[in-house]
Coordinates of C-alpha atoms and ligand atoms in Angstrom, one line a residue:
M1 CA 7.2 62.2 12.6
N2 CA 10.4 63.3 14.2
N3 CA 11.3 65.8 16.8
S4 CA 15.0 65.5 16.5
I5 CA 16.9 69.0 16.1
A6 CA 20.3 67.0 15.3
E7 CA 18.7 65.0 12.2
L8 CA 17.1 68.4 11.2
R9 CA 20.2 70.0 11.4
D10 CA 21.8 67.4 9.1
A11 CA 19.1 67.5 6.6
L12 CA 19.7 71.4 6.1
R13 CA 23.4 70.9 5.9
Q14 CA 23.0 68.3 3.3
A15 CA 20.0 70.1 1.3
S16 CA 21.1 71.5 -2.0
S17 CA 18.1 73.7 -1.6
I18 CA 16.0 74.9 1.3
A19 CA 12.9 77.0 1.4
A20 CA 11.4 78.7 4.5
L21 CA 7.8 80.1 5.2
T22 CA 7.7 82.0 8.1
G23 CA 4.4 83.7 9.9
A24 CA 4.0 86.4 12.5
G25 CA 5.1 83.9 15.3
I26 CA 8.7 84.6 14.1
S27 CA 8.2 88.0 15.2
A28 CA 6.4 87.3 18.4
E29 CA 9.5 87.1 20.4
S30 CA 10.4 90.8 19.2
G31 CA 7.3 91.8 20.8
V32 CA 5.1 92.0 17.8
P33 CA 1.6 90.8 18.2
T34 CA 0.5 87.6 16.1
F35 CA -2.9 87.7 14.4
R36 CA -4.4 85.0 16.1
G37 CA -3.0 84.8 19.7
P38 CA -4.6 86.2 22.8
N39 CA -2.5 89.5 22.0
G40 CA -3.6 89.9 18.7
L41 CA -7.0 92.0 19.5
W42 CA -6.5 96.3 19.2
R43 CA -9.3 98.0 20.5
N44 CA -11.4 94.9 20.7
Y45 CA -11.0 94.3 16.6
S46 CA -9.9 91.2 15.4
P47 CA -7.3 91.3 12.6
E48 CA -9.6 89.2 10.2
K49 CA -12.1 92.1 10.6
L50 CA -9.5 94.9 9.8
A51 CA -7.2 93.4 7.3
T52 CA -10.1 93.6 4.7
P53 CA -10.9 95.8 1.6
Q54 CA -14.4 96.2 3.2
A55 CA -13.0 97.5 6.4
F56 CA -11.3 100.1 4.7
A57 CA -14.0 101.3 2.6
E58 CA -16.2 101.6 5.5
N59 CA -13.9 102.9 8.1
P60 CA -10.7 103.8 6.2
R61 CA -9.4 106.0 9.2
L62 CA -10.0 102.9 12.0
V63 CA -7.9 100.9 9.4
W64 CA -5.1 103.4 9.1
E65 CA -4.9 104.0 12.9
W66 CA -4.5 100.4 13.2
Y67 CA -1.7 100.1 11.0
D68 CA -0.1 103.2 12.6
W69 CA -0.2 101.5 16.0
R70 CA 1.5 98.7 14.7
R71 CA 4.3 100.3 13.1
G72 CA 4.6 102.2 16.2
I73 CA 5.4 98.6 17.9
I74 CA 7.6 97.4 15.0
R75 CA 9.6 100.6 14.8
K76 CA 11.0 100.0 18.4
A77 CA 11.3 96.3 18.1
Q78 CA 14.4 94.7 17.1
P79 CA 15.0 91.3 15.2
N80 CA 15.3 88.3 17.6
A81 CA 17.3 85.5 17.4
G82 CA 15.0 83.6 14.9
H83 CA 15.3 86.5 12.2
V84 CA 19.2 86.5 12.7
A85 CA 19.5 82.5 12.4
I86 CA 17.4 82.6 9.1
A87 CA 19.7 85.4 7.7
E88 CA 22.7 83.4 8.6
L89 CA 21.3 80.2 6.9
E90 CA 20.8 81.9 3.9
R91 CA 24.5 83.2 4.0
R92 CA 25.6 79.5 4.6
K93 CA 23.3 78.0 1.8
S94 CA 24.0 80.7 -1.0
G95 CA 26.8 79.7 -3.6
A96 CA 29.9 81.2 -3.9
A97 CA 30.3 84.9 -2.7
D98 CA 31.7 86.0 -6.1
P99 CA 30.3 83.9 -8.8
P100 CA 31.5 84.6 -12.7
D101 CA 28.4 86.6 -13.6
G102 CA 28.9 88.3 -10.5
L103 CA 25.3 88.1 -9.0
P104 CA 24.7 86.3 -5.8
D105 CA 23.4 82.8 -6.3
H106 CA 20.5 82.4 -4.2
S107 CA 19.3 79.3 -5.2
G108 CA 20.3 77.2 -2.1
F109 CA 18.0 79.1 0.2
T110 CA 14.7 81.0 -0.6
L111 CA 12.9 83.1 2.2
I112 CA 9.4 83.0 2.0
T113 CA 7.5 85.3 4.5
Q114 CA 3.9 86.2 5.2
N115 CA 5.1 88.9 7.4
V116 CA 5.0 92.6 6.4
D117 CA 7.1 93.9 9.5
G118 CA 10.4 94.2 7.7
L119 CA 12.1 92.5 10.6
H120 CA 13.8 90.0 8.1
D121 CA 15.4 92.5 6.4
R122 CA 16.6 94.0 9.1
A123 CA 18.2 90.8 10.4
G124 CA 20.3 90.9 7.0
S125 CA 18.2 88.7 5.1
Q126 CA 18.7 89.5 1.3
N127 CA 16.4 87.5 -1.0
I128 CA 12.9 87.9 0.8
L129 CA 9.6 86.8 -1.0
K130 CA 6.8 89.2 0.7
L131 CA 3.9 87.2 -0.1
H132 CA 1.6 89.8 2.1
G133 CA 3.6 93.0 0.9
D134 CA 5.0 95.6 3.1
L135 CA 3.7 97.6 5.9
W136 CA 6.5 100.4 5.5
I137 CA 5.3 101.0 2.1
V138 CA 2.1 102.9 1.2
Q139 CA 0.1 102.6 -2.2
C140 CA -2.2 105.1 -3.6
T141 CA -5.7 103.6 -4.1
G142 CA -6.3 106.1 -7.2
C143 CA -3.4 106.2 -9.3
G144 CA -1.4 103.1 -7.7
A145 CA 1.8 105.0 -6.9
T146 CA 3.6 103.8 -3.9
E147 CA 6.2 105.5 -1.6
L148 CA 7.5 104.7 2.0
N149 CA 5.2 105.4 4.7
E150 CA 7.8 107.5 6.8
E151 CA 8.2 109.8 3.8
V152 CA 4.3 110.5 3.5
P153 CA 3.8 114.2 5.0
L154 CA 1.6 114.4 8.4
Q155 CA -1.4 116.0 7.9
G156 CA -4.7 116.4 9.9
D157 CA -6.3 113.8 8.1
L158 CA -6.4 110.2 8.1
P159 CA -5.7 108.2 5.8
P160 CA -3.2 110.5 4.1
R161 CA -3.6 111.4 0.4
C162 CA -1.8 111.1 -2.4
R163 CA -0.9 114.1 -4.9
C164 CA -3.6 113.0 -7.0
G165 CA -6.3 113.3 -4.1
A166 CA -7.0 109.7 -3.4
W167 CA -6.4 107.9 -0.3
L168 CA -3.2 106.0 0.7
R169 CA -3.3 102.7 1.9
P170 CA -0.7 100.2 3.2
A171 CA 0.7 98.0 0.6
V172 CA -0.3 94.8 2.1
V173 CA -2.6 92.2 0.7
W174 CA -5.8 92.0 2.5
F175 CA -8.4 89.0 2.4
G176 CA -9.7 88.8 -1.0
E177 CA -6.9 90.2 -2.7
P178 CA -4.5 88.4 -5.0
L179 CA -0.7 88.0 -4.1
P180 CA 1.9 89.8 -5.8
A181 CA 1.7 87.6 -9.1
E182 CA 5.7 87.5 -9.5
V183 CA 6.6 86.9 -6.0
W184 CA 3.9 84.2 -5.7
G185 CA 5.5 82.6 -8.9
R186 CA 9.1 82.5 -7.5
A187 CA 7.6 81.3 -4.2
V188 CA 6.1 78.0 -6.0
E189 CA 9.3 77.6 -8.1
A190 CA 11.3 77.7 -4.9
S191 CA 9.0 75.3 -3.0
G192 CA 9.2 73.0 -5.5
R193 CA 12.5 73.0 -5.8
A194 CA 13.5 72.7 -1.9
K195 CA 14.9 69.5 -0.4
V196 CA 13.5 70.6 2.8
F197 CA 10.7 73.1 3.6
L198 CA 10.8 74.9 6.8
V199 CA 7.3 76.4 8.4
I200 CA 7.8 78.5 10.9
G201 CA 5.7 80.6 13.2
T202 CA 2.7 80.2 11.0
S203 CA -0.9 78.8 12.2
A204 CA -0.9 77.7 8.4
A205 CA -4.6 78.9 8.4
V206 CA -4.4 81.5 5.6
Y207 CA -4.1 80.4 1.8
P208 CA -2.5 80.4 -0.8
A209 CA 0.7 80.8 1.5
A210 CA 0.0 78.0 3.5
G211 CA -0.4 75.9 0.2
L212 CA 3.3 76.2 -0.3
A213 CA 3.9 73.4 2.1
E214 CA 1.9 70.9 0.1
V215 CA 3.6 72.3 -3.3
A216 CA 7.0 71.4 -1.6
R217 CA 5.9 68.2 -0.4
R218 CA 4.2 67.0 -3.7
A219 CA 7.5 67.9 -5.4
G220 CA 9.3 65.4 -2.8
S221 CA 10.7 68.1 -0.1
R222 CA 10.6 67.1 3.5
L223 CA 8.6 69.3 5.9
A224 CA 9.7 70.6 9.1
I225 CA 7.5 72.8 11.5
V226 CA 8.7 75.1 14.2
N227 CA 6.1 76.2 16.3
P228 CA 5.1 76.1 20.1
E229 CA 1.6 75.1 19.3
P230 CA -0.1 72.4 17.1
T231 CA -0.6 73.4 13.2
P232 CA -2.6 71.8 10.8
L233 CA 0.6 70.7 9.0
D234 CA 2.0 68.7 11.8
Q235 CA 0.4 65.5 10.4
V236 CA 2.0 65.4 7.6
A237 CA 5.4 66.8 8.6
D238 CA 8.7 65.1 8.5
W239 CA 9.9 67.2 11.8
V240 CA 7.6 68.7 14.4
L241 CA 10.0 71.2 16.5
R242 CA 7.5 72.4 19.4
G243 CA 9.1 75.5 20.8
P244 CA 9.8 79.2 20.1
S245 CA 11.5 79.9 17.0
G246 CA 14.0 82.5 18.6
E247 CA 15.3 79.5 20.7
L248 CA 15.1 76.5 18.3
L249 CA 16.3 78.2 15.4
P250 CA 20.0 79.1 16.3
R251 CA 20.1 75.4 17.4
L252 CA 19.7 74.4 13.6
L253 CA 22.6 76.1 12.6
Ligands
LIG1 C1 5.3 81.3 17.4 C2 5.6 81.9 18.5 C3 7.2 81.9 18.8 C4 3.4 82.1 18.2 N1 7.8 81.1 17.9 N2 5.8 80.4 16.5 C5 -11.7 78.9 2.3 C6 -10.5 78.2 2.4 C7 -9.4 78.5 1.8 C8 -9.0 79.8 1.7 C9 -9.9 80.8 1.8 C10 -11.3 80.3 2.2 N3 -12.1 81.5 2.4 C11 -11.4 82.3 2.0 C12 -10.2 82.2 1.5 C13 -9.0 82.8 1.2 C14 -8.3 83.6 2.1 C15 -7.9 82.6 3.2 O1 -6.9 82.1 3.3 N4 -8.7 82.7 4.3 C16 -8.8 81.9 5.5 C17 -8.4 82.4 6.8 C18 -9.6 81.0 5.3 N5 -7.2 84.2 1.5 C19 -7.0 85.4 0.7 O2 -8.0 85.9 0.9 C20 -5.9 85.9 -0.1 N6 -6.2 86.2 -1.2 C21 -6.5 85.1 -2.0 O3 -6.6 84.0 -1.9 O4 -7.0 85.6 -3.3 C22 -7.5 85.1 -4.4 C23 -7.8 86.0 -5.5 C24 -7.3 85.8 -6.7 C25 -7.3 86.6 -7.8 C26 -8.5 87.8 -7.6 C27 -8.7 88.0 -6.5 C28 -8.4 87.3 -5.5 C29 -5.2 86.9 0.7 C30 -4.7 86.8 2.0 C31 -4.1 87.8 2.9 C32 -3.9 87.8 4.3 N7 -3.6 88.6 4.6 C33 -3.2 88.9 6.2 C34 -2.6 90.9 6.6 C35 -1.7 91.1 6.0 C36 -1.4 92.6 6.0 C37 -1.2 92.9 7.7 O5 -0.3 92.2 8.4 O6 -2.1 93.8 8.0 O7 -1.7 88.4 6.3 S1 -4.4 88.2 7.2 C38 -2.9 87.7 8.2 O8 -2.9 86.2 8.2 C39 -1.4 88.3 7.6 C40 -0.6 87.0 8.0 O9 0.3 87.1 6.9 C41 -1.5 85.8 7.9 C42 -1.2 84.7 8.3 O10 -1.0 84.7 9.7 P1 0.1 84.1 10.5 O11 1.5 84.6 10.3 O12 0.1 82.4 10.1 O13 -0.3 84.5 12.0 P2 -0.9 83.6 12.8 O14 -1.3 84.8 14.0 O15 -2.1 83.2 12.3 O16 0.0 82.5 13.6 C43 1.1 82.9 14.4 C44 1.5 81.7 14.7 O17 2.9 81.9 15.5 C45 0.5 80.6 15.4 O18 0.8 79.3 15.3 C46 1.4 80.4 17.1 O19 1.5 79.5 17.5 C47 2.7 80.8 16.6 N8 3.8 81.3 17.5 N9 4.8 82.5 19.0 C48 7.2 80.4 16.7 N10 7.7 82.6 19.6
LIG2 ZN1 -2.5 108.8 -6.4

């Protein structure tokens, strides 16, 4: 194990393919609470209790209010230097700006995020694999229709209802639910192709997302962790950079 920023910077420069897995910690410096930190609690409920189909079935209004509270925080938040550095790394690693087929080449860098906050999009990342969905999209529990949360008309009752009459829910992945299959497939493929796999701001406690680091490692990728706290992946990592991602990631460019 190694903690040299300069060596990781060189490895990133030379790698033909990089994948990054991000978690709630990359948004912490934007003021967005993480799930398992001391600021993760809302009205004394743990996120693990609220982010479940059971909680929504038992108390849909409570779960909807939790998401409204989080959207309120995130709406006011700005992407931080960590999000910006990831977007810049993507630009540097993308192929020619104007390839023959006219399509941008994203094979050099893949951003895989567990986050649903949209801050990577707002920082300018283009090719984002969202494993756990998107809190700005809502989905009908009846007909499956999706729409942007901000376009749902405000009514008295929560949760709001779809035109078909069924409740709307946030289009995110709760415990016990499968990840979106196509996104997952692309994440596995990118992890298997990566020469360097970055694990940023995640406790690496939630599966199958955390398993992508092992997919990458088994395919020969080197592993780098960016986190102020220890994680279960530290022992198998090639680099462990202890600190906030908003400070460390810009130094990797
Ligand atoms: C900083 C920082 C700074 C702080 N800079 N860093 C036993 C073993 C293995 C698996 C299971 C098991 N029992 C059950 C399971 C499965 C379960 C699971 O993994 N459970 C574990 C908890 C044990 N997984 C699932 O259920 C998944 N689905 C599934 O497996 O489906 C199977 C299936 C197949 C076919 C049909 C049906 C089912 C789904 C998981 C969904 C997770 N959803 C959530 C909510 C999303 C929506 C929402 O946001 O509300 O996703 S839960 C929550 O956890 C959220 C996150 O994306 C995810 C990961 O959290 P993350 O990002 O790591 O955050 P934290 O808070 O944990 O960590 C923050 C980190 O940041 C810390 O390390 C800090 O140190 C660090 N940090 N400041 C850098 N400045
Ligand atoms: Zn509907």
